[in-house]
Amino acid sequence: MKRDNIKTFSKKLSGKASEWDSAFSVEKADEVLAFHKSIPGYEETPLVRLDALSKELGVSSIAVKDESPRFGLNAFKGLGGSYCIAKYIAGELGADMKDVDYDLLTSPETNEKIKDLTFVTTTDGNHGRGIAWTAKMLGVRAKVFMPKVSTRERLESIRALGADAEITEYNYDDAVRYAKDYAEKNGWPLVQDTAWEGYEDIPLSIMQGYMTMIREAVSQLDAPPTHVFLQAGVGAMSGAITGFLANYYGNEKPVITIVEPDKADCIYQTALADDGKLHFVTGDMDTIMAGLSCGEPCTIGWSLLDAHAEHFVSMPDNIAAKGMRVLASPLPGDTKIVSGESGAAPFGFVCEILENPDMKDIKETIGLGPDSRILCISTEGDTDKASYRRIVWDGEYPSV
Ligand SMILES: Cc1ncc(COP(=O)(O)O)c(C=O)c1O
């Protein structure tokens, strides 16, 4: 990979908190985890230590949290969908989230009150599956819209969970606006995994739901990470993880790096402009990292990233493809991870900057060296199996 193909922006943290910090406290994460644990089939996802690779690449450790087994959905997104729908229903029942669990949500009395609900959303695939799965579990309906670049495989995987799903002619952000209008016209709740001014309650609970993966990870790690690498679409997931890490580790917070596809780098553009405004990317945003193909940052996510993330990266698809291949063919002694395009993006970036001498300046700026303990989250498995094979088996998207 040529150095020019990767753009980075780094900043010194101002030390100013985010107004959303308190919503991502350790106490809140424990409450969210307790809710998820009440769902049948809940299991902690594995934290995989790649010891041979960390030795090879000259760092102390590399750990990858593998979210592919999460609730049988092949991605982390069910965490947010289930928590936000539970919280919405808690509101309908007048119950406190601390008292809400799977048994309450699926009781005949609750079902009688909620059975006519339809939850509306837009998705590139993973969030929609999380919503469809939760709706099915609770005996309510889901209406799911998808951007025009969505694959048939992703559409069918949502329909298989019983949702009414369709591919629209819009890009992701326009499809969100379409879903919003549709929900309003029908008087149904919009459960969108991104926030904008005036629409923050539901995305906030989705983001809080994501904390379960990092709450588990910090307990699974042998030692606190020095560097965490996260992928961003709208920045809700990375914002939630970052907010939690800032609360959990305080002054010892790891250095946080956010990676995005160069065709949909709205978080990078917003960081770079540094003018207090959100910066959008428009057009088809045609990237293999389908989950990250979003052009409009989430307000809550950006606020947390602005306060606590140091480095921002805009990079080509080939880096994610490399991450998928390295995870699929580990060094002897290391465990294989099946990771999809969006899942492997930060890990691919880590491999590239540690391995490629042309990237030395990035490695130095981020401060990686023999004492570094790296954490990445593989947020999805092979959610597009045909694409996974083309990349991992046939070498599609080679290094350029
Ligand atoms: C697999 C995967 N990883 C990461 C993300 C990024 O999440 P966010 O859009 O909150 O930045 C998504 C979003 O859909 C995703 O599907």
XYZ file of C-alpha atoms and ligand atoms in Angstrom:
416
model
C 0.000 0.000 0.000
C 1.330 3.430 -0.947
C 1.512 5.987 1.866
C -0.491 8.520 -0.166
C -3.529 6.244 -0.119
C -4.105 6.812 3.583
C -5.082 10.185 5.058
C -4.773 10.832 8.774
C -5.646 13.700 11.069
C -4.471 13.894 14.674
C -5.321 16.312 17.424
C -4.462 17.031 21.017
C -7.438 16.513 23.289
C -8.731 19.748 24.768
C -9.572 18.061 28.078
C -13.168 19.241 27.720
C -15.789 16.626 28.553
C -18.670 15.693 26.263
C -22.184 16.544 27.427
C -22.974 12.863 26.811
C -20.195 11.367 28.973
C -22.459 10.526 31.907
C -24.755 8.442 29.666
C -21.820 6.065 29.074
C -20.830 5.460 32.687
C -19.684 2.113 34.034
C -22.881 1.906 36.071
C -25.012 2.358 32.941
C -22.941 -0.241 31.085
C -23.545 -2.704 33.930
C -27.298 -2.071 33.714
C -27.237 -2.648 29.946
C -25.197 -5.839 30.348
C -27.655 -7.140 32.958
C -30.494 -6.602 30.458
C -28.627 -8.413 27.667
C -27.811 -11.287 30.007
C -31.550 -11.841 30.547
C -32.034 -12.629 26.834
C -32.007 -16.369 26.077
C -28.924 -17.222 24.048
C -26.823 -14.447 25.574
C -23.147 -15.409 25.697
C -20.064 -13.285 26.145
C -18.310 -13.025 22.757
C -14.661 -14.146 22.561
C -11.696 -11.839 23.000
C -9.016 -13.381 20.794
C -5.363 -12.747 21.646
C -3.132 -12.859 18.573
C 0.183 -13.511 20.340
C 2.150 -14.767 17.339
C 1.044 -11.768 15.296
C 1.886 -9.233 18.005
C 5.393 -10.736 18.229
C 5.750 -10.595 14.453
C 4.590 -6.960 14.300
C 6.672 -5.804 17.284
C 4.009 -4.816 19.818
C 3.200 -6.180 23.270
C -0.252 -7.568 22.432
C -3.069 -7.484 19.892
C -6.542 -8.496 21.052
C -9.588 -8.711 18.795
C -13.103 -8.884 20.216
C -15.008 -11.151 17.829
C -18.649 -10.036 17.633
C -19.690 -12.543 14.974
C -21.325 -15.000 17.432
C -23.445 -12.257 19.076
C -27.013 -13.558 19.457
C -26.511 -15.659 16.313
C -26.693 -12.484 14.197
C -23.118 -12.437 12.818
C -22.641 -8.830 14.031
C -22.793 -6.674 17.167
C -25.864 -4.687 16.179
C -28.467 -6.745 18.050
C -27.073 -5.196 21.240
C -28.330 -1.742 20.270
C -31.590 -2.872 18.658
C -32.655 -4.983 21.615
C -31.777 -2.394 24.258
C -33.499 0.479 22.460
C -36.691 -1.446 21.754
C -36.739 -2.662 25.367
C -36.359 0.914 26.558
C -39.114 2.122 24.227
C -41.450 -0.567 25.556
C -40.432 0.228 29.137
C -41.631 3.776 28.389
C -44.960 2.443 27.121
C -45.327 0.324 30.276
C -44.177 3.096 32.586
C -41.395 0.807 33.873
C -37.821 1.674 34.877
C -35.154 0.055 32.653
C -33.483 -1.296 35.795
C -36.541 -3.544 36.259
C -36.964 -4.556 32.627
C -35.787 -7.949 31.445
C -36.664 -10.508 28.818
C -39.335 -12.177 30.977
C -41.191 -8.901 31.516
C -40.984 -7.988 27.823
C -42.332 -11.334 26.653
C -45.040 -11.783 29.286
C -48.626 -12.161 27.968
C -49.628 -8.896 29.722
C -46.873 -6.953 27.959
C -47.599 -8.613 24.634
C -51.230 -7.575 24.863
C -50.122 -3.933 25.218
C -47.439 -3.877 22.495
C -48.574 -6.362 19.866
C -49.706 -3.677 17.408
C -46.363 -1.860 17.382
C -44.306 -1.631 14.180
C -40.703 -0.430 14.474
C -39.339 1.377 11.408
C -35.677 1.684 10.472
C -33.094 2.085 7.726
C -30.084 -0.187 7.585
C -27.120 -1.280 5.545
C -27.850 -4.732 6.922
C -26.587 -5.322 10.437
C -28.777 -2.885 12.370
C -31.832 -4.057 10.439
C -31.135 -7.644 11.417
C -30.862 -6.560 15.053
C -34.226 -4.788 14.878
C -35.907 -7.632 12.972
C -34.569 -10.185 15.465
C -35.756 -8.148 18.473
C -39.189 -7.553 16.920
C -39.585 -11.266 16.244
C -38.504 -12.140 19.789
C -41.098 -9.742 21.253
C -43.921 -10.569 18.845
C -44.084 -7.125 17.184
C -43.403 -6.012 13.578
C -40.423 -4.372 11.861
C -40.412 -2.335 8.630
C -36.879 -2.039 7.240
C -35.561 0.173 4.411
C -32.150 -0.301 2.799
C -29.908 1.913 0.654
C -29.664 1.193 -3.071
C -26.156 -0.329 -2.869
C -27.417 -3.097 -0.545
C -26.918 -6.681 -1.637
C -29.729 -9.195 -2.082
C -28.037 -11.438 0.496
C -28.306 -8.760 3.176
C -31.958 -8.054 2.258
C -32.882 -11.733 2.458
C -31.146 -12.161 5.819
C -33.459 -9.484 7.270
C -36.561 -10.955 5.642
C -35.590 -14.349 7.066
C -36.131 -12.855 10.531
C -39.711 -11.991 9.624
C -39.328 -8.271 8.873
C -40.935 -6.468 5.967
C -37.743 -5.249 4.231
C -37.027 -3.523 0.920
C -34.124 -1.918 -0.968
C -34.804 1.741 -1.822
C -33.315 3.909 -4.572
C -31.561 6.169 -2.024
C -28.137 6.328 -0.412
C -28.004 5.541 3.312
C -28.649 9.058 4.593
C -31.557 9.714 2.203
C -33.011 6.317 3.055
C -32.953 7.375 6.736
C -34.972 10.512 5.826
C -37.388 8.338 3.859
C -37.864 5.990 6.828
C -38.400 8.950 9.137
C -41.212 10.321 6.919
C -42.697 6.853 6.573
C -42.690 6.312 10.343
C -44.244 9.732 10.971
C -47.008 9.182 8.383
C -47.952 5.872 10.004
C -47.494 7.007 13.592
C -44.887 4.283 14.223
C -41.605 4.595 16.171
C -38.434 5.179 14.148
C -35.581 3.170 15.682
C -32.595 4.662 13.903
C -28.990 3.995 14.891
C -27.937 7.589 14.334
C -28.904 10.828 16.055
C -29.570 14.305 14.755
C -30.790 17.457 16.436
C -34.220 16.749 17.860
C -33.873 12.955 17.523
C -31.599 11.716 20.270
C -33.478 9.524 22.797
C -33.701 6.374 20.705
C -30.198 6.541 19.173
C -28.821 7.244 22.650
C -30.327 3.989 23.922
C -29.004 2.134 20.851
C -25.537 3.483 21.616
C -25.852 2.529 25.276
C -26.738 -0.970 24.097
C -23.419 -1.181 22.240
C -21.550 -0.782 25.553
C -22.000 -4.461 26.353
C -19.169 -5.389 23.972
C -16.648 -3.088 25.620
C -17.946 -3.856 29.137
C -17.193 -7.510 28.420
C -13.856 -6.723 26.733
C -12.346 -4.725 29.609
C -13.047 -7.676 31.926
C -11.561 -10.152 29.444
C -8.304 -8.222 28.891
C -5.218 -9.192 30.953
C -4.019 -5.576 31.063
C -5.569 -2.233 30.070
C -5.150 -1.445 26.367
C -2.835 1.412 25.398
C -4.393 1.803 21.926
C -7.938 1.134 20.719
C -8.851 1.193 17.012
C -12.511 1.586 16.056
C -14.416 1.734 12.772
C -17.011 4.439 12.091
C -20.026 4.750 9.867
C -22.061 7.497 11.535
C -19.819 7.197 14.618
C -22.464 5.942 17.048
C -20.693 2.674 17.873
C -17.228 4.210 18.152
C -18.668 7.123 20.153
C -20.297 4.740 22.642
C -17.127 2.685 23.081
C -15.027 5.837 23.398
C -17.394 7.369 25.973
C -17.235 4.209 28.049
C -13.422 3.990 27.832
C -13.090 7.621 28.953
C -15.288 6.873 31.974
C -13.756 3.507 32.808
C -10.074 4.401 32.517
C -10.194 8.145 33.315
C -6.692 9.617 32.988
C -5.377 6.225 31.841
C -7.692 6.202 28.814
C -6.112 4.418 25.815
C -5.254 6.374 22.680
C -8.259 6.114 20.371
C -8.061 5.970 16.573
C -11.131 6.056 14.349
C -10.961 4.538 10.860
C -13.344 5.061 7.944
C -13.590 4.200 4.249
C -12.261 7.093 2.157
C -15.540 7.165 0.207
C -17.582 7.795 3.379
C -15.221 9.639 5.718
C -17.649 12.060 7.395
C -16.049 11.717 10.842
C -12.564 12.348 9.426
C -13.869 15.392 7.496
C -15.585 16.728 10.602
C -12.420 16.299 12.702
C -10.266 17.877 10.003
C -12.495 20.951 9.607
C -12.532 21.462 13.384
C -15.073 24.266 13.111
C -17.720 23.027 15.532
C -19.942 21.828 12.671
C -20.688 18.377 11.300
C -19.366 17.745 7.787
C -21.261 15.492 5.402
C -20.183 13.249 2.530
C -22.754 12.715 -0.225
C -23.257 10.431 -3.234
C -23.371 6.622 -3.397
C -20.384 6.134 -1.020
C -19.684 2.873 -2.795
C -17.323 0.999 -0.482
C -17.005 -2.683 0.379
C -17.294 -1.594 4.025
C -21.104 -1.511 3.739
C -21.659 -0.931 7.450
C -19.466 2.167 7.307
C -21.038 3.636 4.158
C -22.663 6.614 5.910
C -22.117 10.296 5.140
C -23.683 12.135 8.072
C -22.148 11.892 11.553
C -24.309 11.027 14.550
C -24.518 14.108 16.809
C -24.019 12.167 20.051
C -21.256 9.997 18.599
C -19.338 12.985 17.268
C -19.578 14.833 20.591
C -17.934 11.856 22.362
C -15.290 11.359 19.661
C -14.498 15.068 19.587
C -13.875 14.998 23.336
C -11.931 11.728 23.613
C -10.538 10.416 20.284
C -7.063 11.467 19.156
C -6.627 10.135 15.593
C -8.858 9.952 12.518
C -8.121 7.881 9.409
C -9.600 7.878 5.894
C -8.473 4.774 4.014
C -9.189 2.649 0.933
C -11.118 -0.620 0.792
C -7.898 -2.596 0.261
C -6.931 -2.100 3.906
C -10.155 -3.681 5.160
C -9.634 -6.532 2.665
C -6.139 -7.080 4.051
C -7.525 -7.207 7.594
C -10.046 -9.870 6.518
C -7.282 -11.988 4.958
C -4.902 -11.726 7.908
C -7.671 -12.678 10.349
C -8.705 -15.553 8.067
C -5.171 -16.999 7.797
C -3.497 -16.492 11.168
C 0.126 -17.254 12.066
C 0.707 -20.678 13.670
C -0.689 -20.719 17.215
C -3.099 -17.812 16.640
C -6.870 -18.283 16.307
C -8.686 -17.641 13.037
C -11.440 -14.996 12.990
C -14.005 -14.731 10.209
C -14.401 -10.970 9.850
C -16.359 -8.997 7.263
C -15.372 -5.798 5.462
C -16.547 -3.364 8.156
C -15.476 -5.704 10.939
C -11.861 -6.036 9.811
C -11.270 -2.379 8.884
C -9.428 -1.190 12.036
C -7.461 -4.414 12.327
C -6.369 -4.101 8.679
C -5.184 -0.572 9.421
C -3.196 -1.768 12.444
C -1.478 -4.490 10.358
C -0.681 -2.063 7.555
C 0.943 0.609 9.706
C 2.910 -1.896 11.795
C 4.121 -3.891 8.815
C 4.731 -1.325 6.090
C 7.880 0.829 6.585
C 6.313 3.580 4.418
C 3.722 4.094 7.181
C 6.355 4.776 9.837
C 5.180 8.342 10.381
C 1.630 7.189 11.170
C 2.921 4.538 13.554
C 4.985 7.171 15.348
C 2.205 9.745 15.495
C -0.159 7.215 17.042
C 2.651 6.181 19.387
C 2.832 2.460 18.645
C 5.863 0.509 19.860
C 7.047 -2.597 21.733
C 4.947 -1.731 24.835
C 1.688 -1.161 22.980
C -1.343 -3.241 23.904
C -3.799 -2.999 21.035
C -7.538 -3.667 21.053
C -9.732 -3.897 17.935
C -13.338 -4.994 17.632
C -14.322 -7.230 14.732
C -17.885 -5.968 14.628
C -19.185 -8.495 12.089
C -18.503 -11.894 10.568
C -19.005 -12.749 6.891
C -22.288 -10.859 6.571
C -21.874 -10.889 2.756
C -20.624 -14.401 2.091
C -20.115 -13.969 -1.660
C -17.991 -10.862 -1.133
C -16.078 -12.559 1.703
C -15.041 -15.382 -0.638
C -14.042 -13.039 -3.451
C -11.815 -11.101 -1.069
C -10.378 -13.920 1.065
C -10.258 -16.749 -1.499
C -9.758 -14.883 -4.774
C -7.679 -11.981 -3.470
C -10.091 -9.266 -4.606
C -8.981 -5.800 -3.422
C -5.235 -6.544 -3.262
C -2.811 -4.062 -1.747
C -2.192 -1.045 -4.041
C -20.286 -4.249 11.114
C -20.379 -2.815 11.469
N -19.337 -2.237 12.065
C -19.356 -0.940 12.404
C -20.463 -0.146 12.143
C -20.381 1.312 12.450
O -21.288 1.785 13.315
P -21.691 3.357 13.301
O -22.532 3.580 12.085
O -22.397 3.538 14.561
O -20.433 4.147 13.206
C -21.590 -0.726 11.536
C -22.805 0.070 11.274
O -23.739 -0.344 10.661
C -21.540 -2.083 11.178
O -22.576 -2.681 10.573
